[in-house]
Amino acid sequence: MTLSWIKSMAKMISFLNLALFSNFLISFSLQAQTLISLDASGRSGENGSVEHDYSTRRGSASGRGRSGNSASPSTPGQSGGLIDVLMKDLSPDGSIEPQKVFISISGTVGPGLVDQKLEYMPSSQFILFDVHGGRGGNGGQGGDGEGGCNGRDGRDATRSFSGENGTDGCPGGDGGSGTPGSDGGAGGKIRIHMDQKDTHLLMLVKTDISGGPPGDPGKNGRPGEGGRGGQGGSSYSWTTTRVVGKRCDPDRMVNNGNGSRTVQKGACHDVTTTDRHTQSGGFDGRNGADGVIKSGPVNGGTQGLDGQFQITIHQEAGPSQTFTRPYNLVLRSFTMEDENHDGIFEPGEKVFVSGIKVQNIGEIPTPKGKSDVLIFLGSSAWIIADPHMLKAPQIEAGKEYT
């Protein structure tokens, strides 16, 4: 026996199909579709603005960096409204069309009225009652500040002028303020009224009373960088030479060619000195200050509170009763036995399921009279289930049935 076959058997048993039989059959599947939607849900809040970003790099501006714009605030999600309706099964007893049911839904849905007649055929459709809260708006994003201008470099020194100082860099622009995300709206309220004989219609009901999700956090804009200070001009140095006197060599006697001697005057030379000159360089400019990071709150919103669901059952005799959960059958235990009692489940072999125990964990007893609870096994790609159905009696809230 393959592992896939074993898993399929377990899934078939654990996914117990519960249905109600009146003039119609309702079954559930994971691909259930909406037959009709009664919508009183809250609208989503508005998101905060996303502001334009300047380049934060220094030197981006020609002067002081521009500050980023602050974001607009978000708005909270709208709370869900009220659905207050009466549901009725209009199908006559002993209908000649056992596979069809006629349903009436009348009352208020939000600010409007509803008076709808539905013709329901066996399917996996449901009626959605939707009062979920709206999503909170996302926080706004402040714009990034612009980088300040860089300072101008000073002119280098020459023989005539000292070096110029560099100018200061410009301040960067401040980042824009972000805004926080807003809270989700609270779920609304659903009130369904029905006669006791029509409680089988609750099998068709699907509700959404959830609170709206919170808005995402906002973001403060980044500040622009301060501009770089300009470099001071370089210094300049040079030398000059000047005559400070003369120096003569001593006279000396030289022999003439005829044997006589004469006095030769010593040569004279200028005595010079070298002077060093310097024109100082300029000072570097100061870097501009970075822009300011805003510290306002940019936190996300909070989840909206769930709403309320009420079912009021009008008794045939006695006062009406109000509940917050319908009946809900869950599988508690079962027994499986193979055909030849060897404890091995083989492909193609019959497997008997017995001792199926279910419990009603809801607040309302399962329907009785016109509608009965049917318990059956579902088929799959690996399993062919016998179409036999078990009819269960009315199961009170909290009670079990085997």
mmCIF file of C-alpha atoms in Angstrom:
data_model
loop_
_atom_site.group_PDB
_atom_site.id
_atom_site.type_symbol
_atom_site.label_atom_id
_atom_site.label_comp_id
_atom_site.label_asym_id
_atom_site.label_seq_id
_atom_site.Cartn_x
_atom_site.Cartn_y
_atom_site.Cartn_z
ATOM 1 C CA MET A 1 0.000 0.000 0.000
ATOM 2 C CA THR A 2 1.425 3.365 -0.961
ATOM 3 C CA LEU A 3 1.896 6.229 1.471
ATOM 4 C CA SER A 4 -0.309 8.442 -0.725
ATOM 5 C CA TRP A 5 -3.159 5.949 -0.427
ATOM 6 C CA ILE A 6 -2.827 5.893 3.370
ATOM 7 C CA LYS A 7 -2.873 9.683 3.536
ATOM 8 C CA SER A 8 -5.896 9.811 1.258
ATOM 9 C CA MET A 9 -7.769 7.369 3.512
ATOM 10 C CA ALA A 10 -6.984 9.454 6.578
ATOM 11 C CA LYS A 11 -8.055 12.636 4.824
ATOM 12 C CA MET A 12 -11.313 11.049 3.686
ATOM 13 C CA ILE A 13 -12.213 10.070 7.228
ATOM 14 C CA SER A 14 -11.036 13.245 8.946
ATOM 15 C CA PHE A 15 -12.856 15.467 6.435
ATOM 16 C CA LEU A 16 -16.296 14.303 7.434
ATOM 17 C CA ASN A 17 -19.057 15.695 5.277
ATOM 18 C CA LEU A 18 -22.042 17.035 7.168
ATOM 19 C CA ALA A 19 -25.180 18.000 5.337
ATOM 20 C CA LEU A 20 -28.743 18.959 6.049
ATOM 21 C CA PHE A 21 -31.595 17.381 4.205
ATOM 22 C CA SER A 22 -34.781 19.350 3.778
ATOM 23 C CA ASN A 23 -36.063 19.781 0.264
ATOM 24 C CA PHE A 24 -32.453 20.209 -0.684
ATOM 25 C CA LEU A 25 -28.974 18.993 0.044
ATOM 26 C CA ILE A 26 -26.132 21.230 1.195
ATOM 27 C CA SER A 27 -22.562 20.002 1.236
ATOM 28 C CA PHE A 28 -19.285 21.770 1.865
ATOM 29 C CA SER A 29 -16.022 21.867 -0.031
ATOM 30 C CA LEU A 30 -12.860 23.908 0.008
ATOM 31 C CA GLN A 31 -13.937 25.486 -3.298
ATOM 32 C CA ALA A 32 -17.151 27.003 -1.934
ATOM 33 C CA GLN A 33 -18.403 30.039 -3.836
ATOM 34 C CA THR A 34 -20.517 33.001 -2.808
ATOM 35 C CA LEU A 35 -24.179 32.746 -3.806
ATOM 36 C CA ILE A 36 -24.934 36.278 -2.636
ATOM 37 C CA SER A 37 -23.047 38.814 -0.559
ATOM 38 C CA LEU A 38 -24.744 41.186 1.869
ATOM 39 C CA ASP A 39 -22.123 43.872 2.314
ATOM 40 C CA ALA A 40 -22.040 46.442 5.116
ATOM 41 C CA SER A 41 -18.270 46.391 5.479
ATOM 42 C CA GLY A 42 -16.276 49.480 6.353
ATOM 43 C CA ARG A 43 -14.298 51.397 3.778
ATOM 44 C CA SER A 44 -10.531 51.448 3.968
ATOM 45 C CA GLY A 45 -8.891 54.571 5.326
ATOM 46 C CA GLU A 46 -6.931 56.969 3.165
ATOM 47 C CA ASN A 47 -3.180 56.486 3.023
ATOM 48 C CA GLY A 48 -0.869 59.296 4.004
ATOM 49 C CA SER A 49 0.920 60.953 1.120
ATOM 50 C CA VAL A 50 4.282 59.827 -0.231
ATOM 51 C CA GLU A 51 6.254 63.022 -0.730
ATOM 52 C CA HIS A 52 8.893 63.806 -3.357
ATOM 53 C CA ASP A 53 12.462 62.968 -2.390
ATOM 54 C CA TYR A 54 15.338 65.334 -3.096
ATOM 55 C CA SER A 55 18.829 63.983 -3.574
ATOM 56 C CA THR A 56 20.433 63.901 -0.137
ATOM 57 C CA ARG A 57 23.996 63.967 -1.480
ATOM 58 C CA ARG A 58 26.082 67.021 -0.692
ATOM 59 C CA GLY A 59 26.475 69.410 -3.545
ATOM 60 C CA SER A 60 22.992 68.727 -4.918
ATOM 61 C CA ALA A 61 21.750 72.261 -4.367
ATOM 62 C CA SER A 62 23.108 75.614 -5.458
ATOM 63 C CA GLY A 63 22.535 76.999 -1.995
ATOM 64 C CA ARG A 64 20.947 75.774 1.190
ATOM 65 C CA GLY A 65 19.334 72.366 0.651
ATOM 66 C CA ARG A 66 15.567 72.362 0.360
ATOM 67 C CA SER A 67 13.664 70.579 3.106
ATOM 68 C CA GLY A 68 11.501 67.587 2.257
ATOM 69 C CA ASN A 69 7.758 68.100 2.403
ATOM 70 C CA SER A 70 5.866 66.641 5.329
ATOM 71 C CA ALA A 71 3.390 63.865 4.555
ATOM 72 C CA SER A 72 -0.339 64.252 4.935
ATOM 73 C CA PRO A 73 -2.010 62.191 7.673
ATOM 74 C CA SER A 74 -3.680 58.853 7.075
ATOM 75 C CA THR A 75 -7.255 58.189 8.139
ATOM 76 C CA PRO A 76 -8.659 55.248 10.103
ATOM 77 C CA GLY A 77 -10.643 52.469 8.529
ATOM 78 C CA GLN A 78 -14.387 52.800 8.722
ATOM 79 C CA SER A 79 -16.196 50.524 11.139
ATOM 80 C CA GLY A 80 -18.445 47.855 9.707
ATOM 81 C CA GLY A 81 -22.153 48.557 9.697
ATOM 82 C CA LEU A 82 -25.231 46.632 10.785
ATOM 83 C CA ILE A 83 -26.920 43.751 9.005
ATOM 84 C CA ASP A 84 -30.278 42.927 10.618
ATOM 85 C CA VAL A 85 -32.308 40.489 8.542
ATOM 86 C CA LEU A 86 -34.979 37.827 8.718
ATOM 87 C CA MET A 87 -34.242 34.557 6.878
ATOM 88 C CA LYS A 88 -37.058 32.239 5.835
ATOM 89 C CA ASP A 89 -37.380 29.006 3.919
ATOM 90 C CA LEU A 90 -40.297 29.623 1.560
ATOM 91 C CA SER A 91 -40.310 26.097 0.146
ATOM 92 C CA PRO A 92 -43.685 24.435 0.754
ATOM 93 C CA ASP A 93 -43.790 21.168 2.660
ATOM 94 C CA GLY A 94 -44.025 18.226 0.312
ATOM 95 C CA SER A 95 -42.574 20.223 -2.570
ATOM 96 C CA ILE A 96 -42.492 18.353 -5.873
ATOM 97 C CA GLU A 97 -39.015 19.807 -6.477
ATOM 98 C CA PRO A 98 -36.963 18.211 -3.699
ATOM 99 C CA GLN A 99 -33.706 19.528 -5.141
ATOM 100 C CA LYS A 100 -34.664 23.199 -4.896
ATOM 101 C CA VAL A 101 -35.282 25.603 -2.045
ATOM 102 C CA PHE A 102 -36.568 29.160 -2.001
ATOM 103 C CA ILE A 103 -35.066 31.528 0.544
ATOM 104 C CA SER A 104 -36.248 34.957 1.629
ATOM 105 C CA ILE A 105 -33.885 37.524 3.165
ATOM 106 C CA SER A 106 -35.373 40.828 4.283
ATOM 107 C CA GLY A 107 -34.234 43.625 6.567
ATOM 108 C CA THR A 108 -31.487 46.231 6.698
ATOM 109 C CA VAL A 109 -27.982 46.047 5.294
ATOM 110 C CA GLY A 110 -25.998 49.077 6.379
ATOM 111 C CA PRO A 111 -27.977 52.196 5.527
ATOM 112 C CA GLY A 112 -30.105 50.386 2.945
ATOM 113 C CA LEU A 113 -32.865 47.808 2.837
ATOM 114 C CA VAL A 114 -32.873 44.326 1.362
ATOM 115 C CA ASP A 115 -35.800 42.152 0.310
ATOM 116 C CA GLN A 116 -34.341 39.302 -1.687
ATOM 117 C CA LYS A 117 -35.775 35.996 -2.857
ATOM 118 C CA LEU A 118 -33.214 33.327 -3.703
ATOM 119 C CA GLU A 119 -33.604 30.032 -5.507
ATOM 120 C CA TYR A 120 -30.977 27.641 -4.196
ATOM 121 C CA MET A 121 -29.891 24.464 -5.968
ATOM 122 C CA PRO A 122 -27.561 21.787 -4.532
ATOM 123 C CA SER A 123 -24.111 23.313 -4.708
ATOM 124 C CA SER A 124 -21.183 24.492 -2.653
ATOM 125 C CA GLN A 125 -22.386 28.077 -2.506
ATOM 126 C CA PHE A 126 -23.013 30.146 0.596
ATOM 127 C CA ILE A 127 -24.484 33.497 1.596
ATOM 128 C CA LEU A 128 -21.840 35.916 2.841
ATOM 129 C CA PHE A 129 -22.756 38.411 5.548
ATOM 130 C CA ASP A 130 -19.886 40.898 5.495
ATOM 131 C CA VAL A 131 -19.417 43.612 8.137
ATOM 132 C CA HIS A 132 -15.634 43.569 8.430
ATOM 133 C CA GLY A 133 -13.906 46.774 9.434
ATOM 134 C CA GLY A 134 -12.000 48.772 6.870
ATOM 135 C CA ARG A 135 -8.238 48.709 6.723
ATOM 136 C CA GLY A 136 -6.461 51.607 8.379
ATOM 137 C CA GLY A 137 -4.652 53.958 6.055
ATOM 138 C CA ASN A 138 -0.901 53.549 5.723
ATOM 139 C CA GLY A 139 1.283 56.185 7.299
ATOM 140 C CA GLY A 140 2.686 58.896 5.064
ATOM 141 C CA GLN A 141 6.305 59.119 3.973
ATOM 142 C CA GLY A 142 8.049 62.459 4.368
ATOM 143 C CA GLY A 143 10.286 63.619 1.550
ATOM 144 C CA ASP A 144 14.068 63.444 1.807
ATOM 145 C CA GLY A 145 15.871 66.755 2.293
ATOM 146 C CA GLU A 146 18.267 68.089 -0.335
ATOM 147 C CA GLY A 147 22.014 68.073 0.098
ATOM 148 C CA GLY A 148 23.505 71.533 0.639
ATOM 149 C CA CYS A 149 25.840 73.216 -1.819
ATOM 150 C CA ASN A 150 29.568 72.671 -1.562
ATOM 151 C CA GLY A 151 31.712 75.657 -0.635
ATOM 152 C CA ARG A 152 33.815 77.411 -3.281
ATOM 153 C CA ASP A 153 37.532 76.738 -3.214
ATOM 154 C CA GLY A 154 39.711 79.781 -2.518
ATOM 155 C CA ARG A 155 42.068 81.211 -5.160
ATOM 156 C CA ASP A 156 45.701 80.212 -4.782
ATOM 157 C CA ALA A 157 48.184 82.805 -3.604
ATOM 158 C CA THR A 158 50.387 84.697 -6.075
ATOM 159 C CA ARG A 159 53.305 87.120 -5.585
ATOM 160 C CA SER A 160 50.729 89.883 -5.307
ATOM 161 C CA PHE A 161 47.941 88.329 -3.254
ATOM 162 C CA SER A 162 47.549 85.928 -0.393
ATOM 163 C CA GLY A 163 45.509 82.790 -0.922
ATOM 164 C CA GLU A 164 41.742 83.180 -0.493
ATOM 165 C CA ASN A 165 39.764 81.347 2.143
ATOM 166 C CA GLY A 166 37.377 78.612 1.021
ATOM 167 C CA THR A 167 33.722 79.427 1.578
ATOM 168 C CA ASP A 168 31.565 77.427 3.949
ATOM 169 C CA GLY A 169 29.378 74.571 2.727
ATOM 170 C CA CYS A 170 25.619 75.138 2.789
ATOM 171 C CA PRO A 171 23.366 73.402 5.321
ATOM 172 C CA GLY A 172 21.428 70.361 4.150
ATOM 173 C CA GLY A 173 17.644 70.442 4.033
ATOM 174 C CA ASP A 174 15.590 68.853 6.782
ATOM 175 C CA GLY A 175 13.788 65.574 6.160
ATOM 176 C CA GLY A 176 10.017 65.853 5.905
ATOM 177 C CA SER A 177 7.860 64.513 8.712
ATOM 178 C CA GLY A 178 6.151 61.184 8.166
ATOM 179 C CA THR A 179 2.786 60.351 9.680
ATOM 180 C CA PRO A 180 1.650 57.256 11.585
ATOM 181 C CA GLY A 181 -0.543 54.513 10.198
ATOM 182 C CA SER A 182 -4.154 54.611 11.284
ATOM 183 C CA ASP A 183 -6.222 52.048 13.139
ATOM 184 C CA GLY A 184 -8.385 49.510 11.395
ATOM 185 C CA GLY A 185 -12.111 49.946 11.740
ATOM 186 C CA ALA A 186 -14.086 47.799 14.148
ATOM 187 C CA GLY A 187 -16.148 44.962 12.774
ATOM 188 C CA GLY A 188 -19.867 45.603 12.605
ATOM 189 C CA LYS A 189 -22.836 43.648 13.885
ATOM 190 C CA ILE A 190 -24.818 40.872 12.236
ATOM 191 C CA ARG A 191 -28.258 39.930 13.528
ATOM 192 C CA ILE A 192 -30.057 37.070 11.850
ATOM 193 C CA HIS A 193 -33.633 36.295 12.851
ATOM 194 C CA MET A 194 -35.354 33.049 11.887
ATOM 195 C CA ASP A 195 -38.014 30.621 12.986
ATOM 196 C CA GLN A 196 -36.910 27.440 14.688
ATOM 197 C CA LYS A 197 -38.044 25.370 11.701
ATOM 198 C CA ASP A 198 -35.663 27.297 9.426
ATOM 199 C CA THR A 199 -32.408 26.832 11.336
ATOM 200 C CA HIS A 200 -31.138 24.549 8.568
ATOM 201 C CA LEU A 201 -30.532 27.737 6.574
ATOM 202 C CA LEU A 202 -27.621 28.521 8.882
ATOM 203 C CA MET A 203 -25.644 25.947 6.897
ATOM 204 C CA LEU A 204 -25.606 28.526 4.109
ATOM 205 C CA VAL A 205 -24.401 31.383 6.285
ATOM 206 C CA LYS A 206 -20.820 32.581 6.230
ATOM 207 C CA THR A 207 -19.874 35.691 8.186
ATOM 208 C CA ASP A 208 -17.015 38.164 8.337
ATOM 209 C CA ILE A 209 -17.070 40.317 11.474
ATOM 210 C CA SER A 210 -13.314 40.799 11.660
ATOM 211 C CA GLY A 211 -11.763 44.094 12.616
ATOM 212 C CA GLY A 212 -9.886 45.930 9.919
ATOM 213 C CA PRO A 213 -6.127 45.413 9.648
ATOM 214 C CA PRO A 214 -3.906 48.268 10.807
ATOM 215 C CA GLY A 215 -2.244 50.729 8.506
ATOM 216 C CA ASP A 216 1.465 50.294 7.901
ATOM 217 C CA PRO A 217 3.921 52.647 9.636
ATOM 218 C CA GLY A 218 4.949 55.852 7.939
ATOM 219 C CA LYS A 219 8.506 57.055 7.442
ATOM 220 C CA ASN A 220 10.321 60.272 8.195
ATOM 221 C CA GLY A 221 12.357 61.671 5.331
ATOM 222 C CA ARG A 222 16.135 61.505 5.432
ATOM 223 C CA PRO A 223 17.976 64.779 5.972
ATOM 224 C CA GLY A 224 20.187 66.261 3.291
ATOM 225 C CA GLU A 225 23.927 66.187 3.842
ATOM 226 C CA GLY A 226 25.669 69.459 4.602
ATOM 227 C CA GLY A 227 27.838 70.747 1.783
ATOM 228 C CA ARG A 228 31.602 70.307 1.861
ATOM 229 C CA GLY A 229 33.574 73.379 2.879
ATOM 230 C CA GLY A 230 35.683 74.884 0.131
ATOM 231 C CA GLN A 231 39.438 74.348 0.243
ATOM 232 C CA GLY A 232 41.576 77.347 1.076
ATOM 233 C CA GLY A 233 43.876 78.589 -1.670
ATOM 234 C CA SER A 234 47.403 77.234 -1.622
ATOM 235 C CA SER A 235 50.247 79.383 -0.362
ATOM 236 C CA TYR A 236 52.887 80.668 -2.780
ATOM 237 C CA SER A 237 56.646 80.917 -2.105
ATOM 238 C CA TRP A 238 59.492 82.374 -4.209
ATOM 239 C CA THR A 239 63.055 83.718 -3.896
ATOM 240 C CA THR A 240 64.878 86.930 -4.994
ATOM 241 C CA THR A 241 68.583 87.746 -5.184
ATOM 242 C CA ARG A 242 70.077 91.184 -4.378
ATOM 243 C CA VAL A 243 73.627 92.708 -4.258
ATOM 244 C CA VAL A 244 74.770 93.634 -0.787
ATOM 245 C CA GLY A 245 78.350 94.681 -1.611
ATOM 246 C CA LYS A 246 81.498 93.924 -3.567
ATOM 247 C CA ARG A 247 84.408 91.649 -2.896
ATOM 248 C CA CYS A 248 87.751 92.172 -4.723
ATOM 249 C CA ASP A 249 90.545 89.711 -5.019
ATOM 250 C CA PRO A 250 93.990 90.984 -3.804
ATOM 251 C CA ASP A 251 96.445 92.436 -6.312
ATOM 252 C CA ARG A 252 99.248 90.163 -7.417
ATOM 253 C CA MET A 253 102.566 90.400 -9.234
ATOM 254 C CA VAL A 254 102.820 88.786 -12.582
ATOM 255 C CA ASN A 255 105.958 88.172 -14.650
ATOM 256 C CA ASN A 256 106.196 89.834 -17.972
ATOM 257 C CA GLY A 257 107.766 88.043 -20.869
ATOM 258 C CA ASN A 258 110.880 90.284 -20.890
ATOM 259 C CA GLY A 259 111.822 89.410 -17.378
ATOM 260 C CA SER A 260 110.118 92.352 -15.790
ATOM 261 C CA ARG A 261 107.245 92.154 -13.332
ATOM 262 C CA THR A 262 104.048 94.194 -13.046
ATOM 263 C CA VAL A 263 101.225 94.493 -10.518
ATOM 264 C CA GLN A 264 97.877 92.970 -11.634
ATOM 265 C CA LYS A 265 94.785 94.363 -9.957
ATOM 266 C CA GLY A 266 92.562 91.785 -8.278
ATOM 267 C CA ALA A 267 89.121 91.141 -9.851
ATOM 268 C CA CYS A 268 86.074 92.491 -8.002
ATOM 269 C CA HIS A 269 82.755 90.547 -7.621
ATOM 270 C CA ASP A 270 79.250 91.505 -6.423
ATOM 271 C CA VAL A 271 78.277 90.004 -3.088
ATOM 272 C CA THR A 272 74.601 88.816 -3.241
ATOM 273 C CA THR A 273 72.055 87.372 -0.848
ATOM 274 C CA THR A 274 68.897 85.313 -1.535
ATOM 275 C CA ASP A 275 65.611 86.317 0.095
ATOM 276 C CA ARG A 276 62.669 83.884 0.504
ATOM 277 C CA HIS A 277 59.160 85.298 0.165
ATOM 278 C CA THR A 278 55.800 83.620 0.959
ATOM 279 C CA GLN A 279 52.192 84.600 0.438
ATOM 280 C CA SER A 280 50.070 82.631 2.883
ATOM 281 C CA GLY A 281 47.338 80.289 1.756
ATOM 282 C CA GLY A 282 43.665 80.575 2.663
ATOM 283 C CA PHE A 283 41.749 78.657 5.320
ATOM 284 C CA ASP A 284 39.392 75.817 4.453
ATOM 285 C CA GLY A 285 35.700 76.606 4.725
ATOM 286 C CA ARG A 286 33.555 74.796 7.254
ATOM 287 C CA ASN A 287 31.330 71.899 6.233
ATOM 288 C CA GLY A 288 27.643 72.721 6.234
ATOM 289 C CA ALA A 289 25.449 71.174 8.900
ATOM 290 C CA ASP A 290 23.364 68.144 7.981
ATOM 291 C CA GLY A 291 19.619 68.645 7.930
ATOM 292 C CA VAL A 292 17.453 67.610 10.857
ATOM 293 C CA ILE A 293 15.805 64.199 11.197
ATOM 294 C CA LYS A 294 12.235 64.725 12.318
ATOM 295 C CA SER A 295 11.256 62.695 15.366
ATOM 296 C CA GLY A 296 7.475 62.688 15.017
ATOM 297 C CA PRO A 297 5.539 59.418 15.488
ATOM 298 C CA VAL A 298 5.393 57.136 12.466
ATOM 299 C CA ASN A 299 4.160 53.974 14.161
ATOM 300 C CA GLY A 300 1.671 51.615 12.565
ATOM 301 C CA GLY A 301 -1.983 51.515 13.490
ATOM 302 C CA THR A 302 -3.764 48.904 15.595
ATOM 303 C CA GLN A 303 -6.041 46.074 14.550
ATOM 304 C CA GLY A 304 -9.719 46.934 14.713
ATOM 305 C CA LEU A 305 -11.883 45.079 17.206
ATOM 306 C CA ASP A 306 -13.968 42.182 15.930
ATOM 307 C CA GLY A 307 -17.678 42.772 15.604
ATOM 308 C CA GLN A 308 -20.642 40.745 16.850
ATOM 309 C CA PHE A 309 -22.745 37.950 15.407
ATOM 310 C CA GLN A 310 -26.143 37.140 16.852
ATOM 311 C CA ILE A 311 -28.742 34.592 15.854
ATOM 312 C CA THR A 312 -32.230 35.030 17.275
ATOM 313 C CA ILE A 313 -34.392 31.909 17.057
ATOM 314 C CA HIS A 314 -38.126 32.457 17.328
ATOM 315 C CA GLN A 315 -39.525 29.401 19.064
ATOM 316 C CA GLU A 316 -42.784 27.780 18.044
ATOM 317 C CA ALA A 317 -43.770 27.985 21.683
ATOM 318 C CA GLY A 318 -41.969 30.071 24.230
ATOM 319 C CA PRO A 319 -39.708 33.113 24.175
ATOM 320 C CA SER A 320 -37.124 33.809 21.497
ATOM 321 C CA GLN A 321 -33.515 32.859 22.191
ATOM 322 C CA THR A 322 -30.365 34.643 21.051
ATOM 323 C CA PHE A 323 -27.072 32.880 20.323
ATOM 324 C CA THR A 324 -23.624 33.971 19.172
ATOM 325 C CA ARG A 325 -22.612 30.733 17.413
ATOM 326 C CA PRO A 326 -24.636 28.338 15.252
ATOM 327 C CA TYR A 327 -24.445 24.580 15.519
ATOM 328 C CA ASN A 328 -21.088 23.142 14.484
ATOM 329 C CA LEU A 329 -20.400 19.424 14.218
ATOM 330 C CA VAL A 330 -16.844 18.141 14.544
ATOM 331 C CA LEU A 331 -15.496 14.626 14.192
ATOM 332 C CA ARG A 332 -14.293 13.187 17.502
ATOM 333 C CA SER A 333 -13.433 9.555 16.711
ATOM 334 C CA PHE A 334 -14.039 6.652 14.318
ATOM 335 C CA THR A 335 -12.965 3.055 13.683
ATOM 336 C CA MET A 336 -11.554 1.621 10.432
ATOM 337 C CA GLU A 337 -11.407 -2.077 9.590
ATOM 338 C CA ASP A 338 -10.229 -3.755 6.407
ATOM 339 C CA GLU A 339 -12.235 -6.430 4.602
ATOM 340 C CA ASN A 340 -10.123 -9.470 5.553
ATOM 341 C CA HIS A 341 -9.290 -8.229 9.061
ATOM 342 C CA ASP A 342 -5.516 -8.473 8.596
ATOM 343 C CA GLY A 343 -4.927 -4.847 9.533
ATOM 344 C CA ILE A 344 -3.393 -4.028 6.140
ATOM 345 C CA PHE A 345 -5.211 -1.590 3.868
ATOM 346 C CA GLU A 346 -4.486 -2.537 0.261
ATOM 347 C CA PRO A 347 -5.514 -0.796 -2.961
ATOM 348 C CA GLY A 348 -8.798 -2.211 -4.228
ATOM 349 C CA GLU A 349 -9.775 -3.515 -0.793
ATOM 350 C CA LYS A 350 -12.932 -2.469 1.005
ATOM 351 C CA VAL A 351 -12.480 -0.542 4.224
ATOM 352 C CA PHE A 352 -15.337 -0.249 6.699
ATOM 353 C CA VAL A 353 -15.743 2.859 8.805
ATOM 354 C CA SER A 354 -17.819 2.580 11.954
ATOM 355 C CA GLY A 355 -18.213 4.118 15.357
ATOM 356 C CA ILE A 356 -18.258 7.623 13.934
ATOM 357 C CA LYS A 357 -18.624 10.044 16.828
ATOM 358 C CA VAL A 358 -19.455 13.693 16.270
ATOM 359 C CA GLN A 359 -19.986 16.530 18.711
ATOM 360 C CA ASN A 360 -21.958 19.731 18.381
ATOM 361 C CA ILE A 361 -19.568 22.419 19.656
ATOM 362 C CA GLY A 362 -21.904 25.261 18.719
ATOM 363 C CA GLU A 363 -24.575 26.952 20.827
ATOM 364 C CA ILE A 364 -27.645 25.914 18.846
ATOM 365 C CA PRO A 365 -29.083 22.389 18.534
ATOM 366 C CA THR A 366 -28.888 20.901 15.058
ATOM 367 C CA PRO A 367 -32.121 21.140 13.042
ATOM 368 C CA LYS A 368 -34.924 18.649 13.439
ATOM 369 C CA GLY A 369 -38.216 17.892 11.782
ATOM 370 C CA LYS A 370 -38.133 19.354 8.291
ATOM 371 C CA SER A 371 -34.364 19.047 8.121
ATOM 372 C CA ASP A 372 -32.137 16.235 9.294
ATOM 373 C CA VAL A 373 -28.375 16.020 9.694
ATOM 374 C CA LEU A 374 -26.723 13.636 7.251
ATOM 375 C CA ILE A 375 -23.230 12.247 7.759
ATOM 376 C CA PHE A 376 -21.381 10.740 4.820
ATOM 377 C CA LEU A 377 -17.885 10.079 3.518
ATOM 378 C CA GLY A 378 -16.419 11.914 0.572
ATOM 379 C CA SER A 379 -14.580 10.340 -2.359
ATOM 380 C CA SER A 380 -11.166 11.352 -3.638
ATOM 381 C CA ALA A 381 -8.746 10.416 -6.400
ATOM 382 C CA TRP A 382 -7.715 7.327 -4.393
ATOM 383 C CA ILE A 383 -10.915 6.501 -2.562
ATOM 384 C CA ILE A 384 -14.374 5.563 -3.825
ATOM 385 C CA ALA A 385 -16.775 6.094 -0.934
ATOM 386 C CA ASP A 386 -20.056 4.247 -0.552
ATOM 387 C CA PRO A 387 -22.895 6.765 -1.048
ATOM 388 C CA HIS A 388 -24.614 5.599 2.119
ATOM 389 C CA MET A 389 -25.605 8.427 4.448
ATOM 390 C CA LEU A 390 -26.204 8.330 8.180
ATOM 391 C CA LYS A 391 -29.140 10.329 9.464
ATOM 392 C CA ALA A 392 -28.472 11.802 12.898
ATOM 393 C CA PRO A 393 -31.150 12.974 15.311
ATOM 394 C CA GLN A 394 -31.137 16.479 16.709
ATOM 395 C CA ILE A 395 -27.900 16.995 18.631
ATOM 396 C CA GLU A 396 -28.043 19.482 21.475
ATOM 397 C CA ALA A 397 -25.268 22.005 22.038
ATOM 398 C CA GLY A 398 -22.209 20.346 23.575
ATOM 399 C CA LYS A 399 -23.596 16.823 23.101
ATOM 400 C CA GLU A 400 -22.106 13.925 21.145
ATOM 401 C CA TYR A 401 -23.684 11.407 18.802
ATOM 402 C CA THR A 402 -22.289 8.053 17.731
#
